[in-house]
Amino acid sequence: MTRFQKSLSGGGLLLVILAVYSLLNGAHHLSVNTVVSTLFYAGDQDFIVNHYRLPRLFIAILVGMGLAISGVLTQAIIRNPLASPDLMGISGGAGLAACTVLLTQPDINPAWLPVIALLGGFTAAFLIYWLNSRHQPSPARLALLGIAISAFLSSCINFLLVLYPIEVNSAMIWLTGSLWGRNWDYIWPLLPWLLTLVPFSYYLAWRLDLFALGDETASALGVDTKRLQIMALLSAVALASVSVAVCGTIGFVGLLAPHLARLLVGSQHKLMLPVAALIGALLVLSADTLARNLAPPLELPAGVLTAILGAPYFVFLLHRYKGW
Amino acid sequence: MKTIQQTLNAPDSLLLTLIKSLTSLSSAKVIVLYMMLLLGFTLSLVGQSEFSLTLNDAWQALISPDSGSIKQQVILSLRMPRSLIACLIGLNLGVAGVLMQGLTRNPLASPTLFAINSGAACLMALSSIGVAFISAFPIEVVTFIGAALGGFLVFFLGGGLSSHHNPLRLILAGIAINALLTSLTRAALIISDDKAHTLLHWLSGSLSEADWQNWLQLWPVSLVALLIALSTSRGLNLNALGEQTASSLGMNVNALRIRVCLAVLLLTAISVTIAGPIVFVGLIAPHLARSLFGNNHYMLIPASGLLGAALVCWADLLSRFIVPPAETPVGIITALIGTPFFIYLVLKEEKQ
């Protein structure tokens, strides 16, 4: 077996185990038999399994994939190991837009959320692009600028939450990212976006490998670099925004997943992209499962746990990074 | 060159430093600054209340207190401590920021970005959920340890301890540690208390609960720390020339570091104890002070303190006006002002 197959099958196995664990455990423990029979024939536990844990499981996997792939694309296009949608302020923009609309129009149909988040995400991306266009900053400076913009956007979210006080778990969705109370209603609007964008990023994969060789080499080898950059960035922003629309800015997944995938299978995008997606799904799912099981019936936001894991890793990246 | 000469000849005794600092602040700009502060203070005594307070009430409360009048009671027992605390916390944070920038020669250094604020807040939250060994200490000690821990982590992990450290790496490490500590704080607060409102208020720094008890807790520590801060003026002026130059001119760099760290930690820790993490004051105030008064720390330290005080005082006033009768945490206001300023500083740094 190649490293790719090993990582993919190992990760897949881990994902299945985690998924089963997350269906069984929570504030109320269920036996395997109950869960299986409920999945097929409904029953007493229908609500807990089919309408509470199952949609959350799927959302965690989808969102994790979305964030991870978005991270891969961003890092490839900006050629910056410190880049990720949440550190660049894109997630912050999407979160602010979605949160604003949800707080001012609480009855809105969830199907609109991804669209609104997209608008926010693109605005933030454009803002960063515009601020950068005047001088070419080093990758580390770009990260700093992105973080400054995210800080601004999240203080806006903070402010909104004071204007429209809501219950703590919903507030946490927008402050740190959480999957609390997400049900089937939120999967359907997410699905079409991911179903188009994920294959599309895979289609871009080999071009990204060429792009990594440098602008000139890539165009000499027949890649339209300008177009590739635009397409990859658009899909990165879109993937991050729709994920954020559903469960807020779960931080550091878009940073961690690509790096871990690169460690496992190297930097060839065709191999790395699926592995990164799998790792992203694993990260979000394990964070959410842990968040539900640490202190039941209280729930921690999943974003808190990914930050506890991701922030030290970011420091480690800074330690290793040499391009100051 | 003249300032260097002055610095070298400057007396190092605390009393003289104090006098020098106070007298050096006497230009028109300073008068404007004091007026701003005074106006903010007065308005925050009477502004936005259910009882329609007037300036006259405030004046009467000061010169002839009448315990029968509700208005006077509101001013004396609610507004007065709150405004005083707002000013002193602003002063503390402004001074802490200028000391950090002076010592590290890093224009982005500040209690917020070096995770000193969030370290103090994090340990305070952990002690409130009863993590055993922390809860045993009094709260001031806990926040002090937290502040020290946050700052040390950033310096250690950001490579600030080596002689050729990179200022940018330090800031990025600071932000990451900040994210980590804030997450821990949130987790601790959710476990201890699941009311969104109190949680949000405390997390972003609020003065709405401030009373005389807090003031008594705040001022002695602040006074000691501010005196230590003032005593470092000369050292920081020399330090601006570079560590090597400073030590070849006869300055004990390590002693300066210790004094500055002690002052910064005390100032930040006591402020967080009272009001939670009020962010970005320590970043904005020193920069404004520097553009107004230049780089001489004899002037810079008190000026930055005054600006910080005015900033928090006005922000607190504003926080009561936005959604009356509810109060916006003052930290959110300073964050909304501070983050664009942060972006501006990053862009400005880039150009150089």
XYZ file of C-alpha atoms in Angstrom:
676
model
C 0.000 0.000 0.000
C 1.236 3.498 -0.735
C 1.340 6.161 1.926
C -1.708 7.732 0.322
C -3.771 4.569 0.597
C -2.575 3.980 4.129
C -3.467 7.475 5.265
C -6.813 7.390 3.538
C -7.833 4.010 4.928
C -6.457 4.784 8.396
C -8.247 8.104 8.464
C -11.430 6.541 7.142
C -11.359 3.900 9.845
C -10.803 6.537 12.494
C -13.689 8.555 11.098
C -16.044 5.589 11.292
C -15.027 4.831 14.868
C -15.495 8.461 15.847
C -18.837 8.610 14.093
C -20.099 5.560 15.974
C -18.798 6.951 19.251
C -20.473 10.283 18.658
C -23.794 8.584 17.905
C -23.609 6.511 21.063
C -22.409 9.117 23.524
C -23.502 12.494 24.732
C -25.581 13.780 27.591
C -27.571 10.539 27.268
C -25.711 7.298 26.588
C -27.291 4.854 24.154
C -26.441 1.227 23.452
C -25.341 0.025 20.024
C -28.543 -1.943 19.587
C -30.728 1.055 20.324
C -28.834 3.233 17.881
C -28.954 0.677 15.066
C -32.634 -0.033 15.519
C -33.396 3.676 15.778
C -31.484 4.422 12.599
C -33.577 1.947 10.648
C -36.945 1.882 12.381
C -37.060 5.117 14.402
C -38.570 4.519 17.853
C -38.256 6.098 21.299
C -34.832 7.577 20.679
C -35.767 8.857 17.233
C -35.204 12.479 18.175
C -31.800 12.032 19.827
C -30.350 9.816 17.117
C -32.011 10.829 13.892
C -32.700 14.484 14.487
C -29.959 15.519 16.845
C -26.790 13.439 16.623
C -26.972 12.232 13.032
C -27.332 15.650 11.357
C -24.592 17.007 13.597
C -22.347 14.173 12.567
C -22.885 14.926 8.904
C -22.497 18.663 9.365
C -19.235 18.174 11.251
C -17.854 16.057 8.416
C -19.015 18.426 5.679
C -17.832 21.568 7.429
C -14.490 20.020 8.289
C -13.969 19.055 4.654
C -14.963 22.491 3.453
C -12.632 24.321 5.808
C -9.721 21.980 5.127
C -9.987 22.220 1.339
C -10.350 25.953 1.592
C -7.138 25.999 3.622
C -5.303 23.903 1.017
C -6.375 26.219 -1.789
C -5.479 29.388 0.107
C -2.054 28.126 1.080
C -1.355 26.985 -2.464
C -2.406 30.208 -4.132
C -0.786 32.636 -1.716
C 2.221 30.301 -1.388
C 2.078 31.053 2.288
C 2.245 28.328 4.931
C 0.692 30.662 7.501
C -2.420 31.349 5.429
C -5.823 29.923 6.169
C -9.344 31.250 5.707
C -9.812 32.052 9.371
C -6.445 33.747 9.806
C -7.091 35.811 6.666
C -10.346 37.257 7.904
C -12.460 35.475 5.283
C -14.237 33.359 7.871
C -14.683 36.468 9.969
C -16.405 38.307 7.121
C -18.681 35.383 6.391
C -19.468 34.977 10.078
C -20.263 38.636 10.530
C -22.617 38.672 7.536
C -24.441 35.503 8.544
C -24.659 36.588 12.159
C -25.977 40.040 11.281
C -28.756 38.624 9.147
C -29.669 35.915 11.640
C -29.862 38.366 14.531
C -31.852 41.012 12.709
C -34.123 38.574 10.831
C -34.377 35.525 13.132
C -37.034 33.858 10.952
C -34.976 33.722 7.805
C -34.873 30.487 5.840
C -31.505 28.752 6.508
C -31.095 28.238 2.770
C -30.190 31.897 2.454
C -27.396 31.705 4.987
C -24.681 30.379 2.655
C -25.461 33.070 0.110
C -25.266 35.822 2.694
C -22.094 34.374 4.176
C -20.612 34.255 0.685
C -21.213 37.951 0.286
C -19.504 38.608 3.595
C -16.606 36.313 2.796
C -16.018 37.910 -0.583
C -16.180 41.387 0.902
C -13.534 40.476 3.476
C -11.366 38.800 0.835
C -11.660 41.849 -1.363
C -10.745 44.093 1.561
C -7.563 42.104 2.192
C -6.740 42.086 -1.491
C -7.240 45.830 -1.696
C -5.134 46.570 1.376
C -2.398 44.350 0.000
C -2.456 45.598 -3.539
C -0.491 48.729 -2.721
C 2.560 46.974 -1.365
C 3.740 43.413 -1.623
C 4.006 42.225 1.956
C 5.949 39.248 3.217
C 3.867 36.168 4.034
C 4.207 36.838 7.754
C 2.986 40.412 7.331
C 0.043 39.191 5.314
C -0.825 36.841 8.168
C -0.617 39.746 10.596
C -2.863 41.903 8.440
C -5.359 39.073 8.100
C -5.381 38.547 11.830
C -5.902 42.254 12.436
C -8.892 42.216 10.101
C -10.315 39.102 11.750
C -9.924 40.799 15.114
C -11.917 43.748 13.850
C -14.639 41.550 12.386
C -14.948 39.485 15.521
C -15.230 42.581 17.666
C -18.082 43.633 15.369
C -19.732 40.254 16.022
C -19.197 40.789 19.736
C -20.865 44.152 19.472
C -23.831 42.750 17.561
C -24.328 40.111 20.207
C -24.601 42.841 22.800
C -27.149 44.705 20.713
C -29.195 41.537 20.231
C -28.667 39.409 23.327
C -29.257 35.726 22.621
C -28.835 32.482 24.450
C -25.243 31.451 25.205
C -24.959 28.425 22.936
C -26.191 30.319 19.888
C -23.902 33.220 20.748
C -20.979 30.808 20.902
C -21.692 29.658 17.342
C -20.747 33.107 16.129
C -18.014 33.813 18.624
C -15.962 30.645 18.332
C -17.844 28.253 16.088
C -20.046 25.513 17.435
C -22.374 22.869 16.068
C -24.920 23.348 18.781
C -28.517 22.826 17.656
C -27.666 22.312 13.990
C -30.192 19.976 12.374
C -31.161 18.734 8.925
C -32.364 22.203 7.933
C -28.763 23.304 7.795
C -27.443 20.387 5.771
C -29.542 20.910 2.669
C -28.331 24.451 1.970
C -24.754 23.323 2.557
C -24.805 20.250 0.364
C -25.129 21.670 -3.186
C -22.246 24.069 -2.577
C -19.919 21.386 -1.333
C -20.998 18.921 -4.031
C -19.897 21.368 -6.727
C -16.906 22.984 -5.047
C -15.127 19.885 -3.731
C -14.877 18.137 -7.127
C -13.936 21.454 -8.678
C -10.980 21.875 -6.295
C -9.913 18.339 -7.107
C -10.043 19.319 -10.773
C -7.663 22.194 -9.979
C -5.249 19.911 -8.108
C -2.547 19.228 -10.692
C -2.581 22.834 -11.834
C -1.837 23.863 -8.283
C 1.216 21.583 -8.318
C 2.492 23.398 -11.374
C 1.620 26.743 -9.833
C 3.848 25.879 -6.887
C 6.829 25.888 -9.245
C 6.485 29.623 -9.689
C 4.442 31.886 -11.947
C 6.807 31.721 -14.923
C 7.377 27.983 -14.928
C 3.686 27.349 -14.507
C 2.688 29.515 -17.449
C 5.483 28.030 -19.559
C 3.963 24.626 -18.835
C 0.597 25.813 -20.075
C -1.256 26.915 -16.930
C -3.159 30.157 -17.159
C -1.902 31.373 -13.783
C -4.128 34.410 -13.487
C -7.229 32.344 -14.154
C -6.100 29.572 -11.844
C -5.477 32.029 -9.037
C -8.896 33.581 -9.411
C -10.726 30.263 -9.659
C -8.906 28.740 -6.693
C -9.373 31.808 -4.546
C -13.064 32.025 -5.423
C -13.596 28.408 -4.470
C -11.533 28.813 -1.301
C -13.594 31.788 -0.200
C -16.835 30.051 -1.144
C -15.964 26.842 0.713
C -14.960 28.699 3.846
C -18.005 30.970 3.725
C -20.628 28.263 3.342
C -19.019 26.271 6.144
C -19.008 29.316 8.385
C -22.631 30.063 7.508
C -23.676 26.820 9.169
C -21.575 26.668 12.304
C -19.554 29.831 12.712
C -15.818 30.253 12.528
C -14.328 27.018 13.767
C -10.758 28.231 13.912
C -7.467 26.675 12.873
C -8.966 23.712 10.955
C -8.060 25.332 7.641
C -4.523 25.803 8.934
C -3.974 22.441 10.595
C -5.502 20.056 8.079
C -3.335 20.967 5.053
C -0.162 20.865 7.130
C -0.952 17.476 8.598
C -1.891 16.157 5.164
C 1.399 17.417 3.765
C 3.220 15.623 6.545
C 1.443 12.378 5.695
C 1.457 12.259 1.902
C 3.723 15.070 0.725
C 2.732 18.167 -1.165
C 1.296 16.728 -4.372
C -2.190 18.190 -4.418
C -3.918 15.240 -6.010
C -3.007 13.128 -2.987
C -2.974 15.830 -0.406
C -6.409 17.287 -1.092
C -8.437 14.174 -0.181
C -6.277 13.475 2.853
C -6.608 17.060 4.038
C -10.382 16.869 3.621
C -10.448 13.690 5.678
C -8.293 15.231 8.390
C -10.505 18.323 8.459
C -13.573 16.149 8.923
C -11.812 14.207 11.677
C -10.774 17.411 13.434
C -14.214 18.977 13.491
C -15.977 15.737 14.336
C -13.638 14.930 17.207
C -13.814 18.510 18.491
C -17.601 18.396 18.443
C -17.789 14.947 20.042
C -15.374 15.992 22.755
C -17.272 19.239 23.236
C -20.478 17.342 23.902
C -18.908 14.760 26.193
C -16.530 16.746 28.375
C -19.056 18.153 30.803
C -22.550 16.919 29.870
C -25.199 18.246 29.786
C -23.215 21.447 29.274
C -21.698 21.865 25.887
C -18.442 23.516 24.963
C -18.202 25.139 21.541
C -16.234 22.989 19.093
C -14.235 26.046 18.054
C -12.776 26.334 21.540
C -11.319 22.855 21.257
C -9.889 23.351 17.763
C -8.267 26.564 19.005
C -6.711 24.761 21.958
C -5.198 22.335 19.470
C -4.520 24.769 16.650
C -2.990 27.746 18.420
C 0.029 25.814 19.740
C 0.496 24.356 16.281
C 0.517 27.845 14.808
C 3.239 28.812 17.293
C 5.183 25.738 16.217
C 4.824 26.800 12.565
C 6.173 30.221 13.466
C 9.113 28.524 15.132
C 9.894 26.537 12.006
C 9.142 29.284 9.498
C 12.256 30.908 8.087
C 11.035 33.487 5.598
C 10.804 36.528 7.881
C 21.810 64.484 20.546
C 20.493 66.968 23.033
C 18.013 64.514 24.448
C 20.739 61.927 24.853
C 22.807 64.400 26.821
C 19.829 65.281 28.925
C 19.063 61.668 29.535
C 22.565 60.856 30.608
C 22.695 63.724 33.020
C 19.230 63.088 34.317
C 18.848 62.308 37.996
C 17.570 58.872 38.792
C 15.921 59.539 42.109
C 12.242 58.777 42.147
C 11.106 62.062 43.557
C 13.010 64.058 40.972
C 11.714 61.811 38.236
C 8.206 62.384 39.443
C 8.649 66.137 39.511
C 10.289 66.063 36.130
C 7.487 64.013 34.637
C 4.813 66.250 36.024
C 6.456 69.512 35.060
C 7.409 68.344 31.605
C 3.738 68.043 30.812
C 2.749 71.652 30.688
C 2.294 72.598 27.069
C -0.989 73.523 25.433
C -1.470 69.963 24.207
C -1.379 68.720 27.759
C -3.956 71.240 28.838
C -6.228 70.045 26.052
C -5.609 66.496 27.185
C -6.516 67.294 30.766
C -9.620 69.101 29.575
C -10.655 66.053 27.556
C -10.185 63.844 30.565
C -12.010 66.204 32.877
C -14.892 66.615 30.456
C -15.172 62.860 29.995
C -15.057 62.342 33.738
C -17.739 64.929 34.441
C -20.020 63.712 31.705
C -19.659 60.133 32.849
C -20.738 61.231 36.325
C -24.057 62.531 35.062
C -24.595 61.104 31.573
C -27.325 58.631 30.596
C -29.155 57.852 33.777
C -32.716 56.941 34.688
C -32.640 59.804 37.159
C -31.823 62.665 34.740
C -28.817 63.864 36.667
C -27.440 67.331 36.099
C -24.031 68.840 36.536
C -25.434 70.763 39.449
C -26.331 67.525 41.236
C -22.790 66.315 40.802
C -21.400 69.578 42.138
C -23.764 69.546 45.131
C -22.864 65.939 45.865
C -19.236 66.923 46.044
C -19.472 70.063 48.170
C -22.468 69.340 50.403
C -23.386 65.659 50.364
C -27.000 65.037 51.272
C -27.707 61.402 52.080
C -31.454 61.913 51.532
C -31.188 62.713 47.847
C -31.388 59.761 45.485
C -29.629 61.645 42.735
C -26.694 62.431 44.938
C -26.568 58.851 46.134
C -26.460 57.633 42.550
C -23.614 59.972 41.793
C -21.633 59.296 44.939
C -22.003 55.564 45.289
C -22.402 54.399 41.692
C -21.080 56.947 39.254
C -18.123 58.291 41.169
C -16.327 54.970 41.758
C -17.097 53.865 38.239
C -15.641 56.965 36.627
C -12.604 56.937 38.883
C -12.001 53.277 38.128
C -12.419 53.878 34.391
C -9.781 56.607 34.505
C -7.330 54.669 36.609
C -7.649 51.505 34.550
C -7.132 53.519 31.395
C -4.087 55.115 32.988
C -2.724 51.705 33.970
C -3.198 50.195 30.544
C -1.814 53.209 28.723
C 1.311 53.163 30.875
C 1.676 49.390 30.563
C 1.528 49.714 26.770
C 4.149 52.438 26.590
C 6.493 50.499 28.873
C 6.187 47.369 26.750
C 6.800 49.265 23.542
C 9.752 51.032 25.103
C 11.358 47.863 26.367
C 10.819 45.693 23.297
C 11.210 48.558 20.796
C 8.283 46.912 19.029
C 5.531 49.326 17.980
C 2.871 46.619 18.255
C 3.753 45.521 21.767
C 0.841 45.937 24.150
C -0.862 43.985 26.925
C -3.533 42.812 24.475
C -1.278 41.538 21.710
C 1.232 39.932 24.066
C -1.525 37.924 25.757
C -0.929 39.504 29.168
C -4.546 40.626 29.367
C -5.899 37.277 28.300
C -3.501 35.355 30.533
C -4.792 37.204 33.564
C -8.389 36.730 32.450
C -7.838 33.049 31.758
C -6.418 32.224 35.167
C -9.124 34.287 36.819
C -11.797 32.297 34.987
C -10.083 29.027 35.846
C -9.967 29.964 39.499
C -13.658 30.838 39.387
C -14.520 27.276 38.360
C -12.394 26.067 41.245
C -9.309 24.580 39.675
C -7.911 23.562 43.033
C -4.411 24.936 43.307
C -5.276 28.290 41.747
C -8.367 28.985 43.808
C -6.307 28.881 46.991
C -4.688 32.251 46.227
C -6.326 35.654 46.504
C -7.653 36.896 43.178
C -4.996 39.598 42.701
C -2.244 37.017 42.969
C -4.056 34.746 40.543
C -4.346 37.439 37.890
C -0.737 38.448 38.443
C 0.428 34.882 37.871
C -1.847 34.660 34.828
C -0.478 37.867 33.361
C 3.076 36.690 33.929
C 2.280 33.305 32.423
C 0.709 34.804 29.301
C 3.575 37.214 28.750
C 6.221 34.590 29.405
C 4.611 32.084 27.040
C 4.579 34.656 24.270
C 8.187 35.659 24.819
C 9.384 32.105 25.184
C 7.473 30.647 22.242
C 7.808 33.724 20.054
C 11.580 33.535 20.349
C 11.769 36.850 22.221
C 14.404 35.517 24.593
C 17.087 35.107 21.941
C 19.147 38.155 21.088
C 18.146 38.211 17.414
C 14.433 37.835 17.814
C 12.005 38.826 15.133
C 9.394 41.377 16.230
C 6.817 40.035 13.799
C 7.167 36.497 15.062
C 6.664 37.744 18.579
C 3.393 39.429 17.619
C 2.087 36.437 15.691
C 2.959 34.144 18.581
C 1.219 36.592 20.891
C -1.926 36.428 18.827
C -1.900 32.641 18.765
C -1.398 32.400 22.534
C -4.145 34.972 22.887
C -6.509 32.745 20.892
C -5.563 29.774 23.039
C -6.045 31.561 26.353
C -9.305 33.173 25.243
C -10.609 29.758 24.260
C -9.700 28.340 27.648
C -11.388 31.297 29.316
C -14.548 30.749 27.306
C -14.582 27.053 28.140
C -14.132 27.792 31.847
C -16.856 30.419 31.853
C -19.318 28.207 30.023
C -18.731 25.461 32.546
C -19.137 27.818 35.482
C -22.114 29.810 34.298
C -24.211 29.476 31.187
C -25.704 32.945 31.017
C -24.638 34.539 27.777
C -25.006 38.043 28.995
C -22.732 37.962 32.020
C -20.294 35.873 30.060
C -20.040 38.305 27.195
C -19.786 41.212 29.554
C -17.011 39.745 31.578
C -15.078 38.405 28.605
C -14.903 41.731 26.878
C -14.221 43.906 29.865
C -16.964 45.842 31.571
C -17.147 48.521 34.229
C -20.838 48.187 34.986
C -20.270 46.467 38.336
C -17.568 48.809 39.590
C -17.984 50.096 43.159
C -15.952 51.655 45.954
C -14.773 48.229 47.079
C -13.084 47.802 43.698
C -11.564 51.231 43.950
C -9.975 50.393 47.292
C -8.597 47.244 45.707
C -7.328 49.099 42.662
C -5.588 52.257 43.747
C -2.829 51.074 46.116
C -1.483 48.513 43.645
C -1.791 50.977 40.773
C 0.061 53.640 42.704
C 3.009 51.380 43.473
C 3.131 50.110 39.911
C 2.895 53.588 38.424
C 5.768 54.784 40.591
C 7.871 51.848 39.406
C 6.836 52.718 35.857
C 7.926 56.336 36.221
C 11.246 55.264 37.664
C 12.057 53.453 34.423
C 11.791 56.590 32.251
C 15.510 57.181 32.047
C 16.295 53.532 31.387
C 13.731 53.362 28.597
C 15.142 56.482 26.966
C 18.557 54.863 26.904
C 17.087 51.558 25.804
C 15.682 53.292 22.730
C 19.251 53.625 21.476
C 19.577 49.858 21.386
C 20.500 47.444 24.133
C 24.193 47.434 23.358
C 24.511 51.192 23.325
C 22.457 51.411 26.485
C 24.590 48.950 28.382
C 27.822 50.506 27.128
C 26.522 53.811 28.460
C 26.389 52.170 31.855
C 22.786 51.058 32.084
C 21.923 47.782 33.740
C 19.641 46.298 31.095
C 18.503 43.374 33.187
C 17.494 45.576 36.081
C 15.463 47.691 33.678
C 13.782 44.601 32.262
C 12.811 43.384 35.687
C 11.384 46.739 36.739
C 9.434 47.150 33.508
C 8.052 43.628 33.649
C 7.018 44.052 37.257
C 5.258 47.326 36.516
C 3.502 46.002 33.395
C 2.312 42.848 35.121
C 1.030 44.696 38.181
C -0.735 47.332 36.104
C -2.399 44.840 33.786
C -3.235 42.241 36.402
C -4.991 44.648 38.742
C -6.935 46.176 35.864
C -8.121 42.789 34.652
C -9.084 41.829 38.195
C -11.464 44.765 38.390
C -12.883 45.057 34.890
C -11.890 42.063 32.806
C -9.706 42.420 29.730
C -10.242 45.896 28.238
C -8.407 45.491 24.974
C -6.259 47.694 22.750
C -6.016 50.672 25.128
C -2.361 49.821 25.668
C -1.825 49.898 21.924
C -3.650 53.096 21.009
C -2.623 55.378 23.861
C 1.167 55.067 23.451
C 0.991 55.710 19.713
C -1.155 58.795 20.119
C 1.100 59.997 22.906
C 4.177 59.467 20.773
C 2.769 61.409 17.865
C 1.776 64.247 20.206
C 4.733 64.428 22.563
C 7.681 62.722 20.915
C 9.809 59.905 22.200
C 11.077 61.161 25.535
C 9.789 58.728 28.120
C 9.719 61.323 30.878
C 6.862 62.846 28.952
C 5.638 59.805 27.131
C 4.766 57.708 30.153
C 2.465 60.232 31.862
C 1.048 61.392 28.531
C 0.212 57.869 27.436
C -1.355 57.252 30.821
C -3.527 60.350 30.511
C -4.570 59.418 26.993
C -5.430 55.914 28.134
C -7.503 57.344 30.982
C -9.355 59.692 28.646
C -9.921 56.859 26.177
C -11.430 54.447 28.680
C -13.451 57.211 30.301
C -15.004 58.250 26.987
C -15.451 54.663 25.874
C -17.276 53.914 29.106
C -19.487 56.936 28.569
C -20.190 55.829 25.018
C -20.939 52.299 26.195
C -23.920 53.596 28.131
C -25.345 55.546 25.207
C -25.414 52.890 22.509
C -28.301 50.692 23.633
C -29.854 52.307 26.695
C -30.769 51.130 29.223
C -28.572 48.098 28.516
C -24.841 48.611 28.685
C -22.317 47.655 26.079
C -19.140 46.289 27.663
C -16.517 49.008 27.456
C -14.009 46.499 26.064
C -16.117 46.099 22.926
C -15.990 49.836 22.315
C -12.222 49.920 22.730
C -11.946 46.880 20.456
C -14.043 48.587 17.785
C -11.758 51.615 17.966
C -8.595 49.625 18.501
C -8.746 47.017 15.756
C -8.895 49.498 12.838
C -6.012 51.278 14.528
C -4.165 47.967 14.666
C -4.787 47.431 10.941
C -3.525 50.939 10.269
C -0.343 50.269 12.257
C 0.308 47.030 10.373
C -0.093 48.827 7.042
C 2.136 51.668 8.196
C 4.821 49.231 9.317
C 4.691 47.555 5.952
C 5.556 50.737 4.150
C 8.759 51.201 6.085
